[in-house]
Coordinates of C-alpha atoms and ligand atoms in Angstrom, one line a residue:
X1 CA 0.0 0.0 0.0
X2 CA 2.9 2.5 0.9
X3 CA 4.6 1.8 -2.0
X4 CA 1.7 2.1 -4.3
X5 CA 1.0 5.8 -2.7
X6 CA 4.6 6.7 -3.1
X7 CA 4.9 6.0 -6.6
X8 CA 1.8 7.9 -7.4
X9 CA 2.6 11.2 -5.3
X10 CA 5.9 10.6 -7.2
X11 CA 3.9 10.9 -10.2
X12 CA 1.9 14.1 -8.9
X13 CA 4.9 15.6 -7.9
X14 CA 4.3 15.7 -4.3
X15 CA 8.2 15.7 -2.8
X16 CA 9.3 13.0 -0.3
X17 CA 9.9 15.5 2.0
X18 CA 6.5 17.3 1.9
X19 CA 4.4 13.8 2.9
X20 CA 6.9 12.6 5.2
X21 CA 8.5 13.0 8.5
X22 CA 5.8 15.2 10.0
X23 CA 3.6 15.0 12.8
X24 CA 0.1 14.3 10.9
X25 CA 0.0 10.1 10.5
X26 CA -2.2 9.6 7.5
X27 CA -3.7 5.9 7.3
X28 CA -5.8 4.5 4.5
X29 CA -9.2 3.2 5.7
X30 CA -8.4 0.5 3.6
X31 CA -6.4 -1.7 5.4
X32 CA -5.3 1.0 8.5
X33 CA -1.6 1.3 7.3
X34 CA 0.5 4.3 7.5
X35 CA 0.5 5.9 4.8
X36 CA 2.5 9.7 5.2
X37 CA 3.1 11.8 7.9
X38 CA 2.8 14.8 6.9
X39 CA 4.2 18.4 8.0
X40 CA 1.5 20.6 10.0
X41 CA 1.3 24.2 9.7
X42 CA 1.0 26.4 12.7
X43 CA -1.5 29.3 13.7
X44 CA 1.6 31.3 12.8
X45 CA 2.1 29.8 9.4
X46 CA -1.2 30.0 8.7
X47 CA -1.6 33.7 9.2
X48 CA 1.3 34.0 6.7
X49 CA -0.1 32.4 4.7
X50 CA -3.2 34.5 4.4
X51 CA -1.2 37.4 4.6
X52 CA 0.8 36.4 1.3
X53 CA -2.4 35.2 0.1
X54 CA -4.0 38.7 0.2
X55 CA -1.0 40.2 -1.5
X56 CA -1.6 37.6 -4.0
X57 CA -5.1 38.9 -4.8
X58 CA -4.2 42.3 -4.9
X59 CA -2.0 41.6 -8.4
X60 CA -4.3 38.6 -9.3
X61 CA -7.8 41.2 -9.5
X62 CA -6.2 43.4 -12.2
X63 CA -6.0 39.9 -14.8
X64 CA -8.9 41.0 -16.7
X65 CA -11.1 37.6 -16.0
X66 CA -10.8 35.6 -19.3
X67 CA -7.1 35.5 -18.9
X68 CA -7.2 34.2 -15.1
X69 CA -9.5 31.1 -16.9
X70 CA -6.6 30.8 -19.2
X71 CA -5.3 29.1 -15.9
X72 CA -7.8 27.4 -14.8
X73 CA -8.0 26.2 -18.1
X74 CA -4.3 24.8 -17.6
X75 CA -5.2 23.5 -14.3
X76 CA -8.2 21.2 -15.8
X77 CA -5.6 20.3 -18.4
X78 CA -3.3 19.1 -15.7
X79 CA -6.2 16.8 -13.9
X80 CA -7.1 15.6 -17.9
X81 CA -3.5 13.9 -17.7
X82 CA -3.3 13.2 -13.9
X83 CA -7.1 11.5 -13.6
X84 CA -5.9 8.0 -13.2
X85 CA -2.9 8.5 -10.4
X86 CA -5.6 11.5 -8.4
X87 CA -8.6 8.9 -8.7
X88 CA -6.2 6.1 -7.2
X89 CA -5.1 8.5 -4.6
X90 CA -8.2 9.6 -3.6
X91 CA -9.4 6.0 -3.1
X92 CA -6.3 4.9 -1.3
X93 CA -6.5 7.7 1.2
X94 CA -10.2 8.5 1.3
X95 CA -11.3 4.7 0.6
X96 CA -13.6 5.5 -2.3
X97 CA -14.2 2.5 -4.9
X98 CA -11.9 3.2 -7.9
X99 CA -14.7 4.4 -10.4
X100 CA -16.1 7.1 -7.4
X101 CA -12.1 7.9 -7.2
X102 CA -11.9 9.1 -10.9
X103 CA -15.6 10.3 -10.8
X104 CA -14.4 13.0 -8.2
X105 CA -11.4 14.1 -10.2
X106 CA -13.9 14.6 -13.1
X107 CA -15.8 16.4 -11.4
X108 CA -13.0 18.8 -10.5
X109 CA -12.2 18.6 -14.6
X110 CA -15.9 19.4 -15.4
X111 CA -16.0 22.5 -13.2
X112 CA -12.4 23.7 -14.6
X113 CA -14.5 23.7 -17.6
X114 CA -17.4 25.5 -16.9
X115 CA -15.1 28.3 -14.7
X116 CA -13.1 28.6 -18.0
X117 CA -16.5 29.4 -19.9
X118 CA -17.7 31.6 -17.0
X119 CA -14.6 33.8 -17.4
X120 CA -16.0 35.5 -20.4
X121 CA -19.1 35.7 -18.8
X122 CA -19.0 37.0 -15.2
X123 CA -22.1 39.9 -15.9
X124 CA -23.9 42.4 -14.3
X125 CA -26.8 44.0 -15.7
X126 CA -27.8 47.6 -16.7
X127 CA -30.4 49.2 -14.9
X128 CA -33.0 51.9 -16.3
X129 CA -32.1 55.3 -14.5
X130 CA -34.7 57.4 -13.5
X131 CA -32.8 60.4 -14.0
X132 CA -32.7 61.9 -17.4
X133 CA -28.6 61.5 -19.3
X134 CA -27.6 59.4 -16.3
X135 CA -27.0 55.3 -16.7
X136 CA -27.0 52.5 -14.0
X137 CA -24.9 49.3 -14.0
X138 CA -23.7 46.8 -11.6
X139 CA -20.4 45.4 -12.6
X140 CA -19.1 42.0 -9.8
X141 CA -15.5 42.7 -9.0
X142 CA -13.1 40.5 -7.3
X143 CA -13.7 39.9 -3.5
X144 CA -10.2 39.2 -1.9
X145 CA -9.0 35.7 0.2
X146 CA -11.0 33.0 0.1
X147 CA -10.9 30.0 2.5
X148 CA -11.7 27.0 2.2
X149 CA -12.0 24.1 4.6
X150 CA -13.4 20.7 2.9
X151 CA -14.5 17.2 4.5
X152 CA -12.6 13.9 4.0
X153 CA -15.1 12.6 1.5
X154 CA -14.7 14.3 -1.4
X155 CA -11.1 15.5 -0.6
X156 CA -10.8 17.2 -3.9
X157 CA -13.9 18.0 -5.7
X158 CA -15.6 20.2 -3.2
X159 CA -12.0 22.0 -3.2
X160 CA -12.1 22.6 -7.4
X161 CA -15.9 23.6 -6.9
X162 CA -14.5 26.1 -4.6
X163 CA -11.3 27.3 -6.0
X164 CA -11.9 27.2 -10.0
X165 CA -14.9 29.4 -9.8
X166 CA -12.7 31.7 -6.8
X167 CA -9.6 32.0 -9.2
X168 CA -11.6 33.2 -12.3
X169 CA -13.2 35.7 -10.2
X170 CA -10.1 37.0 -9.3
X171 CA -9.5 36.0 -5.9
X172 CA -6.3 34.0 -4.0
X173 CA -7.5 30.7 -2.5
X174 CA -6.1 29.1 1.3
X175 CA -7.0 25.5 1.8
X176 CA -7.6 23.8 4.9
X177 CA -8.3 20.2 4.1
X178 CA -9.1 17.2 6.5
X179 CA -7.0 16.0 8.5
X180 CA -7.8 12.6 6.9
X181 CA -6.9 13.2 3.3
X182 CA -4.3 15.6 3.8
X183 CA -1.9 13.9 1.0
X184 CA -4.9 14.3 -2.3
X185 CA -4.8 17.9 -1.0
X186 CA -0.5 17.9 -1.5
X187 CA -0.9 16.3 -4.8
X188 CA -4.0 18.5 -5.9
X189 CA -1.9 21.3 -5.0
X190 CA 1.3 20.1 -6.8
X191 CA -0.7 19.8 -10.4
X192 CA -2.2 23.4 -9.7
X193 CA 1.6 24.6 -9.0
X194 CA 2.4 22.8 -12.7
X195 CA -0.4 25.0 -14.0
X196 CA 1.0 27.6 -12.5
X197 CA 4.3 27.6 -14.0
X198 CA 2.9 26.9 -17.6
X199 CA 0.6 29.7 -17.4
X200 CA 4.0 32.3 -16.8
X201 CA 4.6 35.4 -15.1
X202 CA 1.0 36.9 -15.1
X203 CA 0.4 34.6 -12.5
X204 CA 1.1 35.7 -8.8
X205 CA 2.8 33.0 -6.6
X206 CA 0.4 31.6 -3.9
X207 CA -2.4 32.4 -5.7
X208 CA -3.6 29.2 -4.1
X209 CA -1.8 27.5 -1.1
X210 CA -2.8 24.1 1.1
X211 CA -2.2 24.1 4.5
X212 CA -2.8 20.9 6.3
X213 CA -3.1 21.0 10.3
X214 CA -5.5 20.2 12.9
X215 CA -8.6 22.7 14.6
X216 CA -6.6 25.4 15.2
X217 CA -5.1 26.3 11.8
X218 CA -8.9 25.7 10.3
X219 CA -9.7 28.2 13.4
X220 CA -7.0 31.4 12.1
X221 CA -8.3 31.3 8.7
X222 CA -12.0 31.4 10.1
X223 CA -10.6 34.1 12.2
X224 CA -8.6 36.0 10.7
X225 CA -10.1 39.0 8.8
X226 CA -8.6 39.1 5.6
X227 CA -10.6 36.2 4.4
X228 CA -13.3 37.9 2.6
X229 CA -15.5 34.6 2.5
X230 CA -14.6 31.2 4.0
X231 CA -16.4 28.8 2.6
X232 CA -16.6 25.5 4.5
X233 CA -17.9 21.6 3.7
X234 CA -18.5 19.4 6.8
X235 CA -21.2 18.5 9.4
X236 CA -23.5 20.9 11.0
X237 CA -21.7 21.4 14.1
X238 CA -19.0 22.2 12.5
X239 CA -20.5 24.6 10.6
X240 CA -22.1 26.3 14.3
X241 CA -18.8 27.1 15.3
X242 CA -17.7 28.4 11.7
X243 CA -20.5 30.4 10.8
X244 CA -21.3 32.6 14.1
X245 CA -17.5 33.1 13.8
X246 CA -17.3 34.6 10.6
X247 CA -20.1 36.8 10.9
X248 CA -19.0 38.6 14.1
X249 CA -15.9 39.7 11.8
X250 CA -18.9 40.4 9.0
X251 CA -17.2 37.8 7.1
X252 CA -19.1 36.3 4.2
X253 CA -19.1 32.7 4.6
X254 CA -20.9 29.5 2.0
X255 CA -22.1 26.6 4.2
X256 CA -22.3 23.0 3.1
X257 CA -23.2 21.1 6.0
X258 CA -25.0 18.3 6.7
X259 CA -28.3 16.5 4.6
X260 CA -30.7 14.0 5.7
X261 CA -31.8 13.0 2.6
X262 CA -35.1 11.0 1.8
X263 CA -36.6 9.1 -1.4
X264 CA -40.2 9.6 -1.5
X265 CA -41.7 6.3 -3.3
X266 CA -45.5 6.6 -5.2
X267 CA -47.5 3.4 -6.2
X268 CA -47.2 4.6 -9.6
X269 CA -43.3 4.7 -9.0
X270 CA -40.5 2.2 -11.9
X271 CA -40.0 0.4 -8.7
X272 CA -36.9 -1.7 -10.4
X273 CA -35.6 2.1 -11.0
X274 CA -36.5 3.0 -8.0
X275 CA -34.9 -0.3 -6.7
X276 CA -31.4 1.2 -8.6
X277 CA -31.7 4.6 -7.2
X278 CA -31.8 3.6 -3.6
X279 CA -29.3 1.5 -3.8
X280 CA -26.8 3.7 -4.9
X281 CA -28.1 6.9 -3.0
X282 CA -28.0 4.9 0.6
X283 CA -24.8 2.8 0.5
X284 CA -22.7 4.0 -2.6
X285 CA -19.6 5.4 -1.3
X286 CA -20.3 3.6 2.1
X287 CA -23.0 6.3 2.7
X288 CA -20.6 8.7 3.2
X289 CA -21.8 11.4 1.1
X290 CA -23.3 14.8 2.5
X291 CA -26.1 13.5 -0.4
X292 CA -26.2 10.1 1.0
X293 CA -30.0 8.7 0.5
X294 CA -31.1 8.2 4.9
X295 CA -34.7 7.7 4.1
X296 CA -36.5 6.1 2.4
X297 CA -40.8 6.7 2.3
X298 CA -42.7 4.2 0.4
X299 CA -46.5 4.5 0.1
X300 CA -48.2 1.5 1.6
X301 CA -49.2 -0.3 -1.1
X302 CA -45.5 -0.6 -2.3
X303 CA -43.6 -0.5 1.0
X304 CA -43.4 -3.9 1.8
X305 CA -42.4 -5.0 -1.9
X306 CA -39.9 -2.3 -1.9
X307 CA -38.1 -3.1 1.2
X308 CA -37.6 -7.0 0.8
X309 CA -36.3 -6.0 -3.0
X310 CA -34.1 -3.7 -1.4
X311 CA -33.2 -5.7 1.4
X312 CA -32.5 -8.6 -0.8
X313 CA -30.3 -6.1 -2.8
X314 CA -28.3 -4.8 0.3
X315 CA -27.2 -7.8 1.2
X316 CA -25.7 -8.8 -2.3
X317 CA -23.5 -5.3 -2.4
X318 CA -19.7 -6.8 -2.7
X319 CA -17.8 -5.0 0.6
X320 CA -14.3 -5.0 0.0
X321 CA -11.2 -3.1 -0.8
X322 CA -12.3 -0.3 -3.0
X323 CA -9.3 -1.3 -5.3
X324 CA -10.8 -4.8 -6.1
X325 CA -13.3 -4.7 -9.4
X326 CA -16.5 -5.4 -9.0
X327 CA -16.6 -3.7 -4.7
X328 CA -19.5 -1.8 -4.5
X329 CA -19.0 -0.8 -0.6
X330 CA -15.4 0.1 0.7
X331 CA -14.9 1.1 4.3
X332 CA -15.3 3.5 6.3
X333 CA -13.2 6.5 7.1
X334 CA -12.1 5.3 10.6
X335 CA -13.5 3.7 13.5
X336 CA -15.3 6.8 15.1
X337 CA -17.3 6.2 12.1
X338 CA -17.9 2.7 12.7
X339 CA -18.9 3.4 16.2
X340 CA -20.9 6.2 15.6
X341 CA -23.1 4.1 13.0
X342 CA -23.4 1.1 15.7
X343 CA -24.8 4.2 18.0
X344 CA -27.7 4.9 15.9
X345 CA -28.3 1.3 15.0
X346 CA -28.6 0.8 18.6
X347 CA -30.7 3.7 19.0
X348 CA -33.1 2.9 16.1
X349 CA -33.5 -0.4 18.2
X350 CA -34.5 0.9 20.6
X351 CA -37.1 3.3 19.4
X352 CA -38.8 0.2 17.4
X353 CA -36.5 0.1 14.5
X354 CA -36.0 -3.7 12.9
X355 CA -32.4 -3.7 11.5
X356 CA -30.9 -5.7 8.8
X357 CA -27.1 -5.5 8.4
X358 CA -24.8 -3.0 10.0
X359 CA -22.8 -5.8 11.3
X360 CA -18.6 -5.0 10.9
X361 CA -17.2 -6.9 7.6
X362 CA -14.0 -8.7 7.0
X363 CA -12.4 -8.0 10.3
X364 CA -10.1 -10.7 9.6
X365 CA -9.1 -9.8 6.6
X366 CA -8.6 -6.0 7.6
X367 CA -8.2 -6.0 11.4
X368 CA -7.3 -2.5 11.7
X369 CA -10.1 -1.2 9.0
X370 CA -13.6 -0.1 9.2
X371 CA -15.8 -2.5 6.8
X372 CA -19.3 -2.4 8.0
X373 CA -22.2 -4.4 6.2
X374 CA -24.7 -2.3 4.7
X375 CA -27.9 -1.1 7.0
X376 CA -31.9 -0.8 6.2
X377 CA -33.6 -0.1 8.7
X378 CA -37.5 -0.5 9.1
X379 CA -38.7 2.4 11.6
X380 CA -42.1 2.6 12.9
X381 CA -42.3 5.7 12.9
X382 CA -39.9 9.2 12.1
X383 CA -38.2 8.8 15.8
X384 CA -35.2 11.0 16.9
X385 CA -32.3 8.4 15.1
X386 CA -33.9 9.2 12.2
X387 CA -33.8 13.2 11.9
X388 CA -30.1 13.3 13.1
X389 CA -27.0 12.6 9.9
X390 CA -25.3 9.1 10.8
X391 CA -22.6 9.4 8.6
X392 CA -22.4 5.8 7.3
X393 CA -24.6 3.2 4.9
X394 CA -27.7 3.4 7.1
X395 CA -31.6 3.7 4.7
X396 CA -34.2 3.8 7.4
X397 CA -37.5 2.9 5.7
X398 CA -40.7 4.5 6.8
X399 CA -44.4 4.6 5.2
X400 CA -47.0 6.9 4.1
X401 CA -50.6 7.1 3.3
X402 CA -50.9 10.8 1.4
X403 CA -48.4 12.3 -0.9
X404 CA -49.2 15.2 1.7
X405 CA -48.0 13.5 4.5
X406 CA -45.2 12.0 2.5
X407 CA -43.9 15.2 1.8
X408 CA -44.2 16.6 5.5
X409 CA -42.5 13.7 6.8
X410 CA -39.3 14.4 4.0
X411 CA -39.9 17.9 5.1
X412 CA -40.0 17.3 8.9
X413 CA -35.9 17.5 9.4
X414 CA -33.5 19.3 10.3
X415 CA -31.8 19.3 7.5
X416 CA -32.3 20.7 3.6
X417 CA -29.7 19.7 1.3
X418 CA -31.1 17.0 -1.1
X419 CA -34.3 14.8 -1.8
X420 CA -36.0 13.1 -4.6
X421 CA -39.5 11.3 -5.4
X422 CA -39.6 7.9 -8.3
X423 CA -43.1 8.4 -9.4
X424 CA -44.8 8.6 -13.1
X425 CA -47.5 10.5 -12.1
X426 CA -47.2 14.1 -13.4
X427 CA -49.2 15.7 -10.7
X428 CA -47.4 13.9 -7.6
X429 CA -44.2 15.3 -9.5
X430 CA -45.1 18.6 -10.1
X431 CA -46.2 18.6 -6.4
X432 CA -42.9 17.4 -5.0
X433 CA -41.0 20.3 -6.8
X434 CA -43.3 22.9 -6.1
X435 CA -43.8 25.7 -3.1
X436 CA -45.5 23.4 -1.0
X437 CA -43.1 19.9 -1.8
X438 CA -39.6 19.2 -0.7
X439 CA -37.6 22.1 0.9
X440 CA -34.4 20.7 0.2
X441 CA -31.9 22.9 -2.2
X442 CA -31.9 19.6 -4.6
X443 CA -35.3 18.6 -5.3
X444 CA -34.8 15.4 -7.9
X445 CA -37.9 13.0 -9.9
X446 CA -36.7 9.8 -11.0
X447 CA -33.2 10.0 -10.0
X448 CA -31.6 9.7 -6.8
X449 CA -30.6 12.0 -3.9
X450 CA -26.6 11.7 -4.7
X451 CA -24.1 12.5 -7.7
X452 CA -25.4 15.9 -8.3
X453 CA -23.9 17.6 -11.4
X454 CA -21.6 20.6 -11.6
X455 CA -23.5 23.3 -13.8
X456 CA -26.2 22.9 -10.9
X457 CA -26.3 25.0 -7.7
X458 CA -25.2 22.7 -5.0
X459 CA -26.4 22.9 -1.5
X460 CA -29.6 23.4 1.4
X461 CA -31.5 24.8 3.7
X462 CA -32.0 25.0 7.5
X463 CA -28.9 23.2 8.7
X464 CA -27.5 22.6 6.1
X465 CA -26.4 26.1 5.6
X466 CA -28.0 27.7 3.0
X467 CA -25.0 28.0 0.8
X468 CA -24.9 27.4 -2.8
X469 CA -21.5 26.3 -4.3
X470 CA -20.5 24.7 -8.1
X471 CA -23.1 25.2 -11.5
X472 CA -25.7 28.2 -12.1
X473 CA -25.1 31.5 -10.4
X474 CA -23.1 30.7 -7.9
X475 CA -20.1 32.6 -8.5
X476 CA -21.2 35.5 -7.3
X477 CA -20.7 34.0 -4.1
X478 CA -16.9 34.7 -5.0
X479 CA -17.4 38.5 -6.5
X480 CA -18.5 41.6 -4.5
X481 CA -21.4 43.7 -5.9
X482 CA -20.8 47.3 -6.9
X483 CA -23.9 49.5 -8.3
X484 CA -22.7 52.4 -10.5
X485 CA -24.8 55.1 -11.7
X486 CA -23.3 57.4 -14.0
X487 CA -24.1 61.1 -15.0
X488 CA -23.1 62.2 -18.4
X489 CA -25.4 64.9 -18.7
X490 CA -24.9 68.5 -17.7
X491 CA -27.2 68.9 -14.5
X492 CA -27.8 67.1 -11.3
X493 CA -31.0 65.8 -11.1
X494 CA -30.9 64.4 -7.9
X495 CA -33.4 60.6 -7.6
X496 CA -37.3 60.8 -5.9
X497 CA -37.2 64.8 -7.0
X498 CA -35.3 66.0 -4.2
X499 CA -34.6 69.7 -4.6
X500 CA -30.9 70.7 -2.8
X501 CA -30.6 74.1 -5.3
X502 CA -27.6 75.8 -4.1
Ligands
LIG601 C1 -20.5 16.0 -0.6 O1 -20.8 14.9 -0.2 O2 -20.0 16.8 0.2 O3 -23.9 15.2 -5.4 C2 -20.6 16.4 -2.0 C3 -23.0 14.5 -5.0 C4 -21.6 14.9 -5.3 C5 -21.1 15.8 -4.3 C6 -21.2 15.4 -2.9 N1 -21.5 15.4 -6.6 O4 -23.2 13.5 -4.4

């Protein structure tokens, strides 16, 4: 395993130095083994960091915008030649299966792609004056450091959603990744340095810089007030102690926390689609997705169909190393994780849940891994367990009688990120996605809850933050607002007919 993550940060062009002999162990869920120790940075560091971040910016705003795309164009060249060795990476140190590996790092290609299109096309509108010879515009201008701290599970992705669309809107980028991936961060950051170097002397060194570190570090660049918006990926309490934070320095900041995702199932519902969708949403990448499908409400007339299919399904998934073909579950992340999903499964016991699976896998095999054997859970009823995020491969199933109550019950959560209903009735459809159906951000029919695409806007409501990052408009999360009104007339009307005659 070390050897085979030493020949690929080799072929990133992460140095020997830079991954070992530090003070951060790295393991890989997949077996436990040691995999780096890498260097951490101090509270100190990071502050320098920002500070030569900011300086950064400063030359980095006055690249008109299509030429800063130029490098992010150069950047999503670099991942184009990299995919295979990133993918492995990030299923060696993150324990994704090797096809979810790639998947992330084309995800990072697909939104180079669409930031490098956006460069042209970072708009404001004109605005009808009221005053006669005078002309109203907006124009979004560079906003300054931008911080970003991102979760263990998609140790790269969320980071290119982040910084492709923050470089071509001409801002510098710090990067506070998990603890738990801290070497796909050094090798993301060694391809973007490549880019870099290509792209010539337009650039600004540190226009984007990874510093890996525990609490505190992530704690200065919430901090610190140069860091114009801080956008963070990671669990609802997390984001409490983030977001309060950066708002008592009036700091913007773009929340992606936690989702508590449900499939609504109809009788009219392509249950064998339906049947594919779950299966996917609830344990593909060990259900450790903020998308992760934790619920799943069948109507009555279906439910008990549904659930032995899906139960029969569940049990079939191949657990294994995510590097063997054919694995459909790999582990997960560590054994907090592990415990924290025997927690709930103990819990849904004992508020009337009747669990299949959830036992640990191949303990033998791997004694110092995480493998646990995919969950469903019947529940009696929408108890406590179920409205709380279990981070791990856990579908509790639950029924309905109305679509109305269907939808209050996918509604009734804390949470808001994603949700979805497999119907083929137009009206139950319609319903879902209107004012009164899901209030999640990601409202899908006849997909899943999970593998969102870029060009959408990605993200929730209520606790899961409210912040929208990736496709659509969301670049103006990265860009500050000006309004200009400008007179080329000779007088001074002044607006609402406000006489001031000197
Ligand atoms: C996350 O789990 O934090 O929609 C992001 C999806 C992925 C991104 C998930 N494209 O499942």
């Amino acid at each position: 395993m070390t050897t085979q993550v030493n020949d690929l940060l080799n072929a990133l062009g992460v140095s020997e130095a830079a991954r070992s002999g530090g003070t951060l162990a790295v393991r890989s869920p997949i077996d436990g083994a040691q995999i780096g120790a890498v260097h951490e940075a101090t509270v100190a560091d990071m502050q320098a960091a920002i500070a030569r971040s900011h300086a950064a910016f400063l030359v980095w705003r006055n690249v008109p915008a299509p030429k800063r795309g130029e490098l992010v164009r150069l950047f999503g060249e670099e991942l184009r030649a990299h995919k295979s060795e990133l993918g492995q990476l990030v299923a060696l140190e993150a324990g994704k299966v090797t096809s979810e590996g790639d998947g992330e790092v084309q995800e990072m290609i697909d939104i180079c792609d669409f930031a490098v299109g956006l460069s042209r096309q970072l708009c404001g509108l004109t605005i009808a004056s009221e005053r006669p010879g005078h002309r109203m515009m907006e124009q979004w201008l560079p906003l300054g450091v931008v911080g970003i701290i991102s979760a263990f599970n998609f140790p790269v992705a969320v980071w290119a959603w982040n910084s492709a669309l923050a470089l071509v809107c001409g801002n510098a980028c710090v990067w506070k990744p998990s603890e738990k991936t801290p070497l796909t961060a050094l090798a993301t950051q060694a391809l973007f340095e490549r880019a870099l170097a290509r792209y010539g002397a337009d650039a600004p060194a540190h226009l984007s810089q990874v510093l890996n570190g525990g609490a505190a570090v992530g704690e200065a660049l919430v901090e610190h007030p140069k860091v114009a918006l801080l956008s963070a990926t990671g669990s609802t309490r997390m984001g409490r102690a983030v977001g309060p934070k950066v708002a008592a320095r009036f700091g913007r900041s773009l929340l992606e926390l936690g989702g508590n995702n449900a499939i609504i199932v109809t009788p009219s519902a392509d249950l064998e689609l339906a049947v594919r969708g779950i299966l996917f949403g609830a344990y593909g990448t060990a259900g450790q997705r903020c998308t992760t499908t934790r619920r799943l409400i069948a109507h009555e007339s279906i439910h008990d169909e549904l659930v032995a299919r899906l139960d029969r399904a569940r049990a079939s998934l191949k657990i294994g190393s995510p590097l063997e073909a054919g694995t459909l579950v790999g582990p997960l992340i560590d054994k907090a994780s592990f415990d924290h999903m025997q927690q709930a499964l103990q819990q849904a016991r004992a508020e009337g849940g009747e669990v299949s699976g959830g036992t640990r896998a191949l303990a033998e095999q791997y004694p110092n891994a995480w493998y646990a054997v995919p969950a469903l859970v019947r529940m009696p009823a929408q108890t406590q367990v179920v409205r709380q995020e279990t981070f791990a491969p856990i579908l509790y199933t639950l029924r309905y009688k109305t679509l109305d109550e269907a939808i209050a019950m996918q509604n009734d959560v804390p949470q808001g990120l994603s949700s979805a209903i497999f119907t083929n009735d137009l009206r139950e459809a319609e319903t879902f996605l209107s004012a009164s159906g899901s209030d999640c951000g990601i409202a899908n029919v006849n997909i899943g809850t999970s593998g969102a695409e870029i060009g959408g806007a990605f993200g929730g409501e209520k606790e899961t933050g409210g912040g929208r990052e990736s496709g659509s408009d969301a670049w103006r999360n990265y860009m500050r607002r000006a309004t200009n009104t400008v007179n080329y007339s000779r007088s001074l009307p002044l607006a609402q007919g406000v006489k001031f005659d000197v």
